[in-house]
PDB file of C-alpha atoms in Angstrom:
ATOM      1  CA  ASP A  27      -8.913  24.166  -4.338  1.00  0.00           C
ATOM      2  CA  VAL A  28      -5.531  23.734  -2.701  1.00  0.00           C
ATOM      3  CA  LYS A  29      -2.723  22.777  -4.945  1.00  0.00           C
ATOM      4  CA  VAL A  30       0.884  22.425  -5.888  1.00  0.00           C
ATOM      5  CA  THR A  31       1.787  24.088  -9.171  1.00  0.00           C
ATOM      6  CA  GLN A  32       4.772  23.179 -11.291  1.00  0.00           C
ATOM      7  CA  SER A  33       5.595  25.889 -13.766  1.00  0.00           C
ATOM      8  CA  SER A  34       6.095  23.693 -16.833  1.00  0.00           C
ATOM      9  CA  ARG A  35       4.492  20.435 -17.949  1.00  0.00           C
ATOM     10  CA  TYR A  36       7.112  19.796 -20.649  1.00  0.00           C
ATOM     11  CA  LEU A  37      10.636  21.111 -21.075  1.00  0.00           C
ATOM     12  CA  VAL A  38      13.325  20.394 -23.635  1.00  0.00           C
ATOM     13  CA  LYS A  39      16.838  21.542 -22.769  1.00  0.00           C
ATOM     14  CA  ARG A  40      20.280  21.071 -24.233  1.00  0.00           C
ATOM     15  CA  THR A  41      23.133  19.220 -22.561  1.00  0.00           C
ATOM     16  CA  GLY A  42      25.126  21.592 -20.353  1.00  0.00           C
ATOM     17  CA  GLU A  43      22.347  24.111 -19.834  1.00  0.00           C
ATOM     18  CA  LYS A  44      21.391  25.289 -16.374  1.00  0.00           C
ATOM     19  CA  VAL A  45      17.774  24.305 -15.778  1.00  0.00           C
ATOM     20  CA  PHE A  46      15.340  25.650 -13.211  1.00  0.00           C
ATOM     21  CA  LEU A  47      12.194  23.729 -12.242  1.00  0.00           C
ATOM     22  CA  GLU A  48       9.796  25.779 -10.174  1.00  0.00           C
ATOM     23  CA  CYS A  49       7.198  24.590  -7.690  1.00  0.00           C
ATOM     24  CA  VAL A  50       4.708  26.729  -5.766  1.00  0.00           C
ATOM     25  CA  GLN A  51       2.179  25.603  -3.153  1.00  0.00           C
ATOM     26  CA  ASP A  52      -0.697  27.606  -1.725  1.00  0.00           C
ATOM     27  CA  MET A  53      -1.387  25.511   1.379  1.00  0.00           C
ATOM     28  CA  ASP A  54       1.116  27.163   3.756  1.00  0.00           C
ATOM     29  CA  HIS A  55       2.882  23.801   4.027  1.00  0.00           C
ATOM     30  CA  GLU A  56       6.210  23.674   5.820  1.00  0.00           C
ATOM     31  CA  ASN A  57       7.638  20.667   3.957  1.00  0.00           C
ATOM     32  CA  MET A  58       8.429  20.469   0.267  1.00  0.00           C
ATOM     33  CA  PHE A  59       9.977  17.679  -1.787  1.00  0.00           C
ATOM     34  CA  TRP A  60      11.422  17.002  -5.219  1.00  0.00           C
ATOM     35  CA  TYR A  61      11.263  13.533  -6.748  1.00  0.00           C
ATOM     36  CA  ARG A  62      12.161  12.081 -10.091  1.00  0.00           C
ATOM     37  CA  GLN A  63      10.221   9.211 -11.585  1.00  0.00           C
ATOM     38  CA  ASP A  64      11.633   6.773 -14.090  1.00  0.00           C
ATOM     39  CA  PRO A  65      10.042   3.610 -15.491  1.00  0.00           C
ATOM     40  CA  GLY A  66      10.728   0.629 -13.260  1.00  0.00           C
ATOM     41  CA  LEU A  67      12.453   2.745 -10.591  1.00  0.00           C
ATOM     42  CA  GLY A  68       9.445   4.309  -8.888  1.00  0.00           C
ATOM     43  CA  LEU A  69       9.849   7.633  -7.091  1.00  0.00           C
ATOM     44  CA  ARG A  70      13.311   8.678  -5.997  1.00  0.00           C
ATOM     45  CA  LEU A  71      13.770  11.556  -3.577  1.00  0.00           C
ATOM     46  CA  ILE A  72      16.219  14.215  -4.771  1.00  0.00           C
ATOM     47  CA  TYR A  73      15.995  16.950  -2.133  1.00  0.00           C
ATOM     48  CA  PHE A  74      13.563  18.119   0.498  1.00  0.00           C
ATOM     49  CA  SER A  75      13.057  21.104   2.746  1.00  0.00           C
ATOM     50  CA  TYR A  76      11.378  21.429   6.126  1.00  0.00           C
ATOM     51  CA  ASP A  77      11.504  25.229   6.283  1.00  0.00           C
ATOM     52  CA  VAL A  78      12.540  28.338   4.443  1.00  0.00           C
ATOM     53  CA  LYS A  79      16.249  28.353   3.594  1.00  0.00           C
ATOM     54  CA  MET A  80      16.582  24.783   4.830  1.00  0.00           C
ATOM     55  CA  LYS A  81      17.377  21.865   2.552  1.00  0.00           C
ATOM     56  CA  GLU A  82      18.365  18.266   2.970  1.00  0.00           C
ATOM     57  CA  LYS A  83      19.675  15.732   0.511  1.00  0.00           C
ATOM     58  CA  GLY A  84      17.485  12.875  -0.487  1.00  0.00           C
ATOM     59  CA  ASP A  85      18.568   9.618  -2.056  1.00  0.00           C
ATOM     60  CA  ILE A  86      19.908  10.946  -5.373  1.00  0.00           C
ATOM     61  CA  PRO A  87      21.082  14.573  -4.958  1.00  0.00           C
ATOM     62  CA  GLU A  88      24.074  14.384  -7.307  1.00  0.00           C
ATOM     63  CA  GLY A  89      23.814  16.839 -10.183  1.00  0.00           C
ATOM     64  CA  TYR A  90      21.022  18.819  -8.515  1.00  0.00           C
ATOM     65  CA  SER A  91      20.644  21.691  -6.095  1.00  0.00           C
ATOM     66  CA  VAL A  92      17.609  23.419  -4.599  1.00  0.00           C
ATOM     67  CA  SER A  93      16.544  26.802  -3.366  1.00  0.00           C
ATOM     68  CA  ARG A  94      13.840  27.744  -0.888  1.00  0.00           C
ATOM     69  CA  GLU A  95      13.835  31.498  -0.339  1.00  0.00           C
ATOM     70  CA  LYS A  96      10.108  31.695   0.382  1.00  0.00           C
ATOM     71  CA  LYS A  97       7.863  29.231   2.164  1.00  0.00           C
ATOM     72  CA  GLU A  98       5.627  28.655  -0.831  1.00  0.00           C
ATOM     73  CA  ARG A  99       8.318  28.134  -3.456  1.00  0.00           C
ATOM     74  CA  PHE A 100      10.833  25.316  -3.878  1.00  0.00           C
ATOM     75  CA  SER A 101      13.086  25.337  -6.914  1.00  0.00           C
ATOM     76  CA  LEU A 102      15.081  22.444  -8.326  1.00  0.00           C
ATOM     77  CA  ILE A 103      18.226  23.386 -10.230  1.00  0.00           C
ATOM     78  CA  LEU A 104      20.131  21.221 -12.674  1.00  0.00           C
ATOM     79  CA  GLU A 105      23.523  22.914 -12.702  1.00  0.00           C
ATOM     80  CA  SER A 106      24.603  21.388 -16.018  1.00  0.00           C
ATOM     81  CA  ALA A 107      21.918  19.251 -17.564  1.00  0.00           C
ATOM     82  CA  SER A 108      22.873  15.827 -18.857  1.00  0.00           C
ATOM     83  CA  THR A 109      20.929  13.284 -20.899  1.00  0.00           C
ATOM     84  CA  ASN A 110      20.641  10.956 -17.887  1.00  0.00           C
ATOM     85  CA  GLN A 111      18.556  13.645 -16.190  1.00  0.00           C
ATOM     86  CA  THR A 112      15.799  13.172 -18.738  1.00  0.00           C
ATOM     87  CA  SER A 113      12.891  12.205 -16.505  1.00  0.00           C
ATOM     88  CA  MET A 114       9.563  13.134 -14.968  1.00  0.00           C
ATOM     89  CA  TYR A 115      10.070  15.491 -12.021  1.00  0.00           C
ATOM     90  CA  LEU A 116       7.445  15.678  -9.305  1.00  0.00           C
ATOM     91  CA  CYS A 117       7.137  18.280  -6.577  1.00  0.00           C
ATOM     92  CA  ALA A 118       5.167  17.645  -3.382  1.00  0.00           C
ATOM     93  CA  SER A 119       4.367  19.442  -0.158  1.00  0.00           C
ATOM     94  CA  SER A 120       3.034  18.483   3.266  1.00  0.00           C
ATOM     95  CA  ARG A 121       2.324  19.888   6.689  1.00  0.00           C
ATOM     96  CA  ARG A 122       5.157  19.840   9.218  1.00  0.00           C
ATOM     97  CA  THR A 123       4.013  16.432  10.413  1.00  0.00           C
ATOM     98  CA  ALA A 124       3.335  14.558   7.235  1.00  0.00           C
ATOM     99  CA  ASN A 125       0.600  12.359   8.671  1.00  0.00           C
ATOM    100  CA  TYR A 126      -1.987  13.522   6.177  1.00  0.00           C
ATOM    101  CA  GLY A 127       0.258  12.661   3.281  1.00  0.00           C
ATOM    102  CA  TYR A 128       1.727  14.721   0.497  1.00  0.00           C
ATOM    103  CA  THR A 129       0.058  16.858  -2.131  1.00  0.00           C
ATOM    104  CA  PHE A 130       1.738  16.466  -5.505  1.00  0.00           C
ATOM    105  CA  GLY A 131       2.041  18.733  -8.481  1.00  0.00           C
ATOM    106  CA  SER A 132       1.229  17.552 -11.991  1.00  0.00           C
ATOM    107  CA  GLY A 133       4.852  16.922 -12.853  1.00  0.00           C
ATOM    108  CA  THR A 134       7.368  18.309 -15.335  1.00  0.00           C
ATOM    109  CA  ARG A 135       8.595  16.019 -18.076  1.00  0.00           C
ATOM    110  CA  LEU A 136      12.140  17.132 -18.854  1.00  0.00           C
ATOM    111  CA  THR A 137      13.989  15.983 -21.935  1.00  0.00           C
ATOM    112  CA  VAL A 138      17.688  16.775 -22.211  1.00  0.00           C
ATOM    113  CA  VAL A 139      19.059  16.507 -25.741  1.00  0.00           C
TER     114      VAL A 139
ATOM    115  CA  GLY B   8      16.193  -1.646   4.425  1.00  0.00           C
ATOM    116  CA  GLU B   9      13.361   0.713   3.709  1.00  0.00           C
ATOM    117  CA  ASP B  10      11.635  -1.128   0.892  1.00  0.00           C
ATOM    118  CA  VAL B  11       7.903  -0.974   0.438  1.00  0.00           C
ATOM    119  CA  GLU B  12       7.111  -3.805  -1.952  1.00  0.00           C
ATOM    120  CA  GLN B  13       4.376  -4.062  -4.535  1.00  0.00           C
ATOM    121  CA  SER B  14       3.823  -6.247  -7.547  1.00  0.00           C
ATOM    122  CA  LEU B  15       4.462  -4.224 -10.687  1.00  0.00           C
ATOM    123  CA  PHE B  16       1.507  -5.138 -12.839  1.00  0.00           C
ATOM    124  CA  LEU B  17      -2.130  -6.222 -12.544  1.00  0.00           C
ATOM    125  CA  SER B  18      -4.616  -6.845 -15.321  1.00  0.00           C
ATOM    126  CA  VAL B  19      -8.363  -7.144 -14.674  1.00  0.00           C
ATOM    127  CA  ARG B  20     -11.546  -7.294 -16.670  1.00  0.00           C
ATOM    128  CA  GLU B  21     -13.907  -4.345 -16.551  1.00  0.00           C
ATOM    129  CA  GLY B  22     -16.536  -4.903 -13.853  1.00  0.00           C
ATOM    130  CA  ASP B  23     -14.389  -7.293 -11.815  1.00  0.00           C
ATOM    131  CA  SER B  24     -12.757  -6.413  -8.491  1.00  0.00           C
ATOM    132  CA  SER B  25      -9.089  -5.449  -8.376  1.00  0.00           C
ATOM    133  CA  VAL B  26      -6.878  -6.166  -5.389  1.00  0.00           C
ATOM    134  CA  ILE B  27      -3.516  -4.429  -5.180  1.00  0.00           C
ATOM    135  CA  ASN B  28      -1.175  -5.669  -2.480  1.00  0.00           C
ATOM    136  CA  CYS B  29       1.664  -4.022  -0.594  1.00  0.00           C
ATOM    137  CA  THR B  30       4.129  -5.126   2.051  1.00  0.00           C
ATOM    138  CA  TYR B  31       5.602  -2.345   4.161  1.00  0.00           C
ATOM    139  CA  THR B  32       8.618  -2.310   6.379  1.00  0.00           C
ATOM    140  CA  ASP B  33       7.962  -0.752   9.747  1.00  0.00           C
ATOM    141  CA  SER B  34       5.510  -2.159  12.248  1.00  0.00           C
ATOM    142  CA  SER B  35       5.497   1.207  14.019  1.00  0.00           C
ATOM    143  CA  SER B  36       4.238   3.077  10.952  1.00  0.00           C
ATOM    144  CA  THR B  37       1.236   5.073  12.065  1.00  0.00           C
ATOM    145  CA  TYR B  38      -0.255   6.008   8.686  1.00  0.00           C
ATOM    146  CA  LEU B  39      -0.333   4.095   5.426  1.00  0.00           C
ATOM    147  CA  TYR B  40      -1.410   5.539   2.108  1.00  0.00           C
ATOM    148  CA  TRP B  41      -2.627   4.701  -1.363  1.00  0.00           C
ATOM    149  CA  TYR B  42      -1.898   7.114  -4.203  1.00  0.00           C
ATOM    150  CA  LYS B  43      -3.130   6.969  -7.800  1.00  0.00           C
ATOM    151  CA  GLN B  44      -1.195   8.285 -10.796  1.00  0.00           C
ATOM    152  CA  GLU B  45      -2.971   8.630 -14.119  1.00  0.00           C
ATOM    153  CA  PRO B  46      -0.880   8.791 -17.316  1.00  0.00           C
ATOM    154  CA  GLY B  47       1.203  11.937 -17.554  1.00  0.00           C
ATOM    155  CA  ALA B  48      -0.045  13.313 -14.235  1.00  0.00           C
ATOM    156  CA  GLY B  49       1.125  13.694 -10.662  1.00  0.00           C
ATOM    157  CA  LEU B  50       0.118  11.487  -7.762  1.00  0.00           C
ATOM    158  CA  GLN B  51      -3.289  11.885  -6.193  1.00  0.00           C
ATOM    159  CA  LEU B  52      -3.988  10.757  -2.635  1.00  0.00           C
ATOM    160  CA  LEU B  53      -6.743   8.131  -2.825  1.00  0.00           C
ATOM    161  CA  THR B  54      -7.054   7.154   0.792  1.00  0.00           C
ATOM    162  CA  TYR B  55      -5.087   6.550   3.944  1.00  0.00           C
ATOM    163  CA  ILE B  56      -5.546   4.355   6.982  1.00  0.00           C
ATOM    164  CA  PHE B  57      -4.434   4.833  10.545  1.00  0.00           C
ATOM    165  CA  SER B  58      -2.569   1.908  12.036  1.00  0.00           C
ATOM    166  CA  ASN B  59      -5.152   1.227  14.723  1.00  0.00           C
ATOM    167  CA  MET B  60      -7.699   0.358  12.022  1.00  0.00           C
ATOM    168  CA  ASP B  61      -8.090  -2.965  10.235  1.00  0.00           C
ATOM    169  CA  MET B  62     -10.270  -1.738   7.426  1.00  0.00           C
ATOM    170  CA  LYS B  63     -11.442   1.458   5.789  1.00  0.00           C
ATOM    171  CA  GLN B  64     -14.111   1.696   3.136  1.00  0.00           C
ATOM    172  CA  ASP B  65     -14.802   4.622   0.835  1.00  0.00           C
ATOM    173  CA  GLN B  66     -17.341   3.985  -1.922  1.00  0.00           C
ATOM    174  CA  ARG B  67     -15.702   1.465  -4.292  1.00  0.00           C
ATOM    175  CA  LEU B  68     -12.434   1.421  -2.379  1.00  0.00           C
ATOM    176  CA  THR B  69     -11.660  -0.887   0.548  1.00  0.00           C
ATOM    177  CA  VAL B  70      -8.344  -0.780   2.368  1.00  0.00           C
ATOM    178  CA  LEU B  71      -7.336  -3.742   4.510  1.00  0.00           C
ATOM    179  CA  LEU B  72      -4.471  -3.607   6.988  1.00  0.00           C
ATOM    180  CA  ASN B  73      -2.784  -6.626   8.554  1.00  0.00           C
ATOM    181  CA  LYS B  74      -0.300  -5.199  11.041  1.00  0.00           C
ATOM    182  CA  LYS B  75       1.023  -8.581  12.077  1.00  0.00           C
ATOM    183  CA  ASP B  76       2.146  -9.354   8.523  1.00  0.00           C
ATOM    184  CA  LYS B  77       2.797  -5.683   7.617  1.00  0.00           C
ATOM    185  CA  HIS B  78       0.474  -6.130   4.671  1.00  0.00           C
ATOM    186  CA  LEU B  79      -1.756  -3.498   3.121  1.00  0.00           C
ATOM    187  CA  SER B  80      -4.217  -4.038   0.301  1.00  0.00           C
ATOM    188  CA  LEU B  81      -6.461  -1.873  -1.839  1.00  0.00           C
ATOM    189  CA  ARG B  82      -9.586  -3.409  -3.292  1.00  0.00           C
ATOM    190  CA  ILE B  83     -11.419  -1.601  -6.086  1.00  0.00           C
ATOM    191  CA  ALA B  84     -14.928  -2.918  -6.635  1.00  0.00           C
ATOM    192  CA  ASP B  85     -16.529  -2.866 -10.108  1.00  0.00           C
ATOM    193  CA  THR B  86     -13.291  -1.779 -11.765  1.00  0.00           C
ATOM    194  CA  GLN B  87     -13.729   0.674 -14.649  1.00  0.00           C
ATOM    195  CA  THR B  88     -11.454   1.742 -17.489  1.00  0.00           C
ATOM    196  CA  GLY B  89     -10.967   5.039 -15.655  1.00  0.00           C
ATOM    197  CA  ASP B  90      -9.282   3.104 -12.869  1.00  0.00           C
ATOM    198  CA  SER B  91      -6.393   2.268 -15.199  1.00  0.00           C
ATOM    199  CA  ALA B  92      -3.402   3.940 -13.522  1.00  0.00           C
ATOM    200  CA  ILE B  93      -0.363   3.304 -11.371  1.00  0.00           C
ATOM    201  CA  TYR B  94      -1.150   2.786  -7.689  1.00  0.00           C
ATOM    202  CA  PHE B  95       1.476   3.556  -5.074  1.00  0.00           C
ATOM    203  CA  CYS B  96       1.533   2.303  -1.523  1.00  0.00           C
ATOM    204  CA  ALA B  97       3.371   4.473   1.034  1.00  0.00           C
ATOM    205  CA  GLU B  98       4.169   4.521   4.743  1.00  0.00           C
ATOM    206  CA  ILE B  99       5.669   6.864   7.302  1.00  0.00           C
ATOM    207  CA  PRO B 100       8.053   4.719   9.366  1.00  0.00           C
ATOM    208  CA  GLY B 101       8.319   5.442  13.070  1.00  0.00           C
ATOM    209  CA  GLY B 102      10.695   8.313  13.808  1.00  0.00           C
ATOM    210  CA  TYR B 103      10.531   9.576  10.234  1.00  0.00           C
ATOM    211  CA  ASN B 104       8.698  12.530   8.790  1.00  0.00           C
ATOM    212  CA  LYS B 105       8.899  11.392   5.179  1.00  0.00           C
ATOM    213  CA  LEU B 106       6.786   9.021   3.140  1.00  0.00           C
ATOM    214  CA  ILE B 107       8.430   5.900   1.796  1.00  0.00           C
ATOM    215  CA  PHE B 108       6.844   4.828  -1.491  1.00  0.00           C
ATOM    216  CA  GLY B 109       6.607   1.483  -3.181  1.00  0.00           C
ATOM    217  CA  ALA B 110       7.543   1.183  -6.861  1.00  0.00           C
ATOM    218  CA  GLY B 111       3.895   1.293  -7.905  1.00  0.00           C
ATOM    219  CA  THR B 112       1.489  -1.258  -9.410  1.00  0.00           C
ATOM    220  CA  ARG B 113       0.264  -0.599 -12.925  1.00  0.00           C
ATOM    221  CA  LEU B 114      -3.412  -1.567 -13.171  1.00  0.00           C
ATOM    222  CA  ALA B 115      -4.694  -2.313 -16.661  1.00  0.00           C
ATOM    223  CA  VAL B 116      -8.448  -2.686 -17.139  1.00  0.00           C
ATOM    224  CA  HIS B 117      -9.600  -4.454 -20.277  1.00  0.00           C
ATOM    225  CA  PRO B 118     -13.079  -5.033 -21.722  1.00  0.00           C
TER     226      PRO B 118
END
Protein backbone atom coordinates (compact mmCIF):
# COMPACT_ATOMS: atom_id res chain seq x y z
CA ASP A 1 0.00 0.00 0.00
CA VAL A 2 1.62 3.21 -1.17
CA LYS A 3 1.74 5.99 1.29
CA VAL A 4 3.02 9.23 2.68
CA THR A 5 4.22 8.99 6.27
CA GLN A 6 4.49 11.91 8.64
CA SER A 7 6.70 11.11 11.58
CA SER A 8 4.47 12.50 14.33
CA ARG A 9 0.69 12.73 14.71
CA TYR A 10 0.90 15.17 17.64
CA LEU A 11 3.66 17.50 18.76
CA VAL A 12 3.86 20.05 21.55
CA LYS A 13 6.72 22.53 21.38
CA ARG A 14 7.72 25.65 23.24
CA THR A 15 7.89 29.13 21.75
CA GLY A 16 11.32 29.74 20.22
CA GLU A 17 12.19 26.10 19.68
CA LYS A 18 13.42 24.86 16.33
CA VAL A 19 10.93 22.28 15.08
CA PHE A 20 11.38 19.63 12.41
CA LEU A 21 8.41 17.96 10.73
CA GLU A 22 9.38 14.96 8.66
CA CYS A 23 7.59 13.46 5.68
CA VAL A 24 8.57 10.33 3.75
CA GLN A 25 6.90 8.86 0.66
CA ASP A 26 7.47 5.44 -0.86
CA MET A 27 5.98 6.07 -4.31
CA ASP A 28 9.08 7.50 -6.03
CA HIS A 29 7.15 10.75 -6.53
CA GLU A 30 9.03 13.76 -7.82
CA ASN A 31 6.81 16.42 -6.23
CA MET A 32 6.29 17.02 -2.54
CA PHE A 33 4.28 19.66 -0.71
CA TRP A 34 3.73 21.08 2.76
CA TYR A 35 0.40 22.63 3.72
CA ARG A 36 -1.06 23.97 6.91
CA GLN A 37 -4.74 23.69 7.67
CA ASP A 38 -6.62 26.01 9.96
CA PRO A 39 -10.36 26.18 10.64
CA GLY A 40 -12.11 28.41 8.12
CA LEU A 41 -8.93 28.95 6.07
CA GLY A 42 -8.74 25.65 4.20
CA LEU A 43 -5.37 24.40 2.98
CA ARG A 44 -2.56 26.90 2.57
CA LEU A 45 0.59 25.95 0.69
CA ILE A 46 3.80 26.64 2.60
CA TYR A 47 6.54 25.19 0.39
CA PHE A 48 6.87 22.64 -2.36
CA SER A 49 9.60 20.80 -4.20
CA TYR A 50 9.73 19.36 -7.70
CA ASP A 51 13.04 17.54 -7.28
CA VAL A 52 15.82 16.76 -4.87
CA LYS A 53 17.48 19.89 -3.50
CA MET A 54 14.86 22.06 -5.19
CA LYS A 55 12.33 24.11 -3.27
CA GLU A 56 9.84 26.81 -4.07
CA LYS A 57 7.84 29.10 -1.84
CA GLY A 58 4.15 28.63 -1.60
CA ASP A 59 1.60 31.13 -0.39
CA ILE A 60 2.72 31.44 3.25
CA PRO A 61 6.46 30.63 3.54
CA GLU A 62 7.30 33.17 6.25
CA GLY A 63 8.68 31.55 9.38
CA TYR A 64 9.32 28.23 7.64
CA SER A 65 12.05 26.57 5.64
CA VAL A 66 12.33 23.16 3.99
CA SER A 67 14.92 20.58 3.12
CA ARG A 68 14.89 17.90 0.44
CA GLU A 69 18.18 16.02 0.46
CA LYS A 70 16.66 12.75 -0.76
CA LYS A 71 13.83 12.17 -3.19
CA GLU A 72 11.64 10.39 -0.67
CA ARG A 73 12.00 12.83 2.22
CA PHE A 74 10.76 16.40 2.58
CA SER A 75 11.27 18.18 5.88
CA LEU A 76 9.52 21.29 7.13
CA ILE A 77 11.48 23.42 9.58
CA LEU A 78 10.09 26.03 11.93
CA GLU A 79 13.18 28.08 12.70
CA SER A 80 11.75 29.62 15.88
CA ALA A 81 8.31 28.32 16.69
CA SER A 82 5.62 30.82 17.59
CA THR A 83 2.10 30.34 18.93
CA ASN A 84 0.59 31.43 15.60
CA GLN A 85 2.19 28.36 14.03
CA THR A 86 -0.08 26.10 16.06
CA SER A 87 -1.88 24.21 13.31
CA MET A 88 -2.42 20.95 11.46
CA TYR A 89 0.42 20.34 8.99
CA LEU A 90 -0.17 18.12 5.98
CA CYS A 91 2.44 16.67 3.65
CA ALA A 92 1.57 15.47 0.15
CA SER A 93 3.34 14.03 -2.86
CA SER A 94 2.56 13.54 -6.54
CA ARG A 95 4.09 12.39 -9.79
CA ARG A 96 5.94 14.98 -11.86
CA THR A 97 2.73 15.79 -13.70
CA ALA A 98 0.17 16.00 -10.96
CA ASN A 99 -2.75 14.85 -13.08
CA TYR A 100 -3.53 11.90 -10.85
CA GLY A 101 -3.74 14.12 -7.82
CA TYR A 102 -1.82 14.20 -4.58
CA THR A 103 -1.36 11.54 -1.93
CA PHE A 104 -1.54 13.01 1.55
CA GLY A 105 -0.06 11.97 4.84
CA SER A 106 -2.16 11.69 7.99
CA GLY A 107 -1.09 15.08 9.26
CA THR A 108 0.82 16.41 12.26
CA ARG A 109 -1.07 18.49 14.78
CA LEU A 110 1.46 20.93 16.22
CA THR A 111 0.78 22.95 19.33
CA VAL A 112 3.21 25.71 20.26
CA VAL A 113 2.95 26.85 23.87
CA GLY B 1 -7.82 35.16 -8.73
CA GLU B 2 -7.35 31.49 -8.09
CA ASP B 3 -10.32 30.80 -5.86
CA VAL B 4 -12.12 27.49 -5.93
CA GLU B 5 -15.38 28.13 -4.12
CA GLN B 6 -17.46 25.78 -2.03
CA SER B 7 -20.19 26.26 0.52
CA LEU B 8 -18.78 25.62 3.98
CA PHE B 9 -21.44 23.44 5.53
CA LEU B 10 -24.08 20.88 4.55
CA SER B 11 -26.39 18.92 6.82
CA VAL B 12 -28.35 15.89 5.60
CA ARG B 13 -30.44 13.13 7.07
CA GLU B 14 -29.07 9.60 7.04
CA GLY B 15 -30.30 7.77 3.94
CA ASP B 16 -30.86 10.93 1.90
CA SER B 17 -28.65 12.05 -0.98
CA SER B 18 -26.01 14.72 -0.42
CA VAL B 19 -24.94 17.14 -3.13
CA ILE B 20 -21.77 19.15 -2.59
CA ASN B 21 -21.14 21.93 -5.08
CA CYS B 22 -17.97 23.63 -6.27
CA THR B 23 -17.17 26.44 -8.66
CA TYR B 24 -13.66 26.40 -10.11
CA THR B 25 -11.71 29.09 -11.83
CA ASP B 26 -10.04 27.90 -15.00
CA SER B 27 -11.94 26.64 -18.01
CA SER B 28 -8.73 25.00 -19.25
CA SER B 29 -8.38 22.81 -16.15
CA THR B 30 -7.93 19.27 -17.38
CA TYR B 31 -8.55 17.34 -14.16
CA LEU B 32 -10.86 18.09 -11.26
CA TYR B 33 -10.83 16.26 -7.96
CA TRP B 34 -12.83 15.46 -4.86
CA TYR B 35 -10.99 14.72 -1.62
CA LYS B 36 -12.44 13.55 1.70
CA GLN B 37 -10.97 14.39 5.11
CA GLU B 38 -12.22 12.52 8.15
CA PRO B 39 -11.69 14.07 11.61
CA GLY B 40 -8.05 14.25 12.60
CA ALA B 41 -6.83 12.64 9.38
CA GLY B 42 -5.22 13.64 6.10
CA LEU B 43 -7.01 14.04 2.80
CA GLN B 44 -8.03 10.99 0.83
CA LEU B 45 -8.62 11.14 -2.92
CA LEU B 46 -12.23 10.10 -3.52
CA THR B 47 -12.49 10.52 -7.25
CA TYR B 48 -11.41 12.68 -10.14
CA ILE B 49 -12.89 13.55 -13.50
CA PHE B 50 -11.22 14.45 -16.75
CA SER B 51 -12.49 17.61 -18.37
CA ASN B 52 -13.80 15.88 -21.47
CA MET B 53 -16.33 13.99 -19.33
CA ASP B 54 -19.69 15.26 -18.12
CA MET B 55 -20.28 12.62 -15.51
CA LYS B 56 -18.48 9.90 -13.61
CA GLN B 57 -20.11 7.35 -11.36
CA ASP B 58 -18.43 5.15 -8.78
CA GLN B 59 -20.77 3.15 -6.55
CA ARG B 60 -22.58 5.73 -4.36
CA LEU B 61 -20.63 8.65 -5.77
CA THR B 62 -21.62 10.64 -8.86
CA VAL B 63 -19.54 13.53 -10.14
CA LEU B 64 -21.13 16.01 -12.53
CA LEU B 65 -19.11 18.53 -14.52
CA ASN B 66 -20.53 21.60 -16.25
CA LYS B 67 -17.60 23.13 -18.11
CA LYS B 68 -19.62 26.04 -19.43
CA ASP B 69 -20.43 27.22 -15.90
CA LYS B 70 -17.18 25.86 -14.38
CA HIS B 71 -19.29 23.95 -11.90
CA LEU B 72 -18.46 20.61 -10.32
CA SER B 73 -20.69 18.63 -8.00
CA LEU B 74 -20.38 15.49 -5.91
CA ARG B 75 -23.51 13.51 -5.17
CA ILE B 76 -23.43 10.88 -2.44
CA ALA B 77 -26.38 8.50 -2.60
CA ASP B 78 -27.82 6.92 0.57
CA THR B 79 -25.64 9.07 2.82
CA GLN B 80 -24.35 7.30 5.94
CA THR B 81 -22.89 8.56 9.21
CA GLY B 82 -19.49 7.40 7.97
CA ASP B 83 -19.75 9.97 5.20
CA SER B 84 -19.51 12.76 7.78
CA ALA B 85 -16.29 14.57 6.82
CA ILE B 86 -14.90 17.61 5.06
CA TYR B 87 -14.99 17.38 1.26
CA PHE B 88 -12.53 19.38 -0.80
CA CYS B 89 -12.85 20.25 -4.45
CA ALA B 90 -9.60 20.85 -6.37
CA GLU B 91 -8.43 21.70 -9.88
CA ILE B 92 -5.19 21.93 -11.82
CA PRO B 93 -5.43 25.17 -13.81
CA GLY B 94 -3.95 25.22 -17.29
CA GLY B 95 -0.20 25.84 -17.24
CA TYR B 96 0.08 24.87 -13.58
CA ASN B 97 1.40 21.72 -12.00
CA LYS B 98 -0.19 22.29 -8.61
CA LEU B 99 -3.65 21.58 -7.27
CA ILE B 100 -5.76 24.51 -6.17
CA PHE B 101 -8.10 23.53 -3.34
CA GLY B 102 -11.39 24.94 -2.21
CA ALA B 103 -11.92 25.71 1.48
CA GLY B 104 -13.83 22.47 1.99
CA THR B 105 -17.47 21.62 2.74
CA ARG B 106 -18.22 20.06 6.10
CA LEU B 107 -20.89 17.38 5.66
CA ALA B 108 -22.85 16.48 8.78
CA VAL B 109 -25.10 13.42 8.65
CA HIS B 110 -27.80 13.17 11.30
CA PRO B 111 -30.28 10.40 12.12
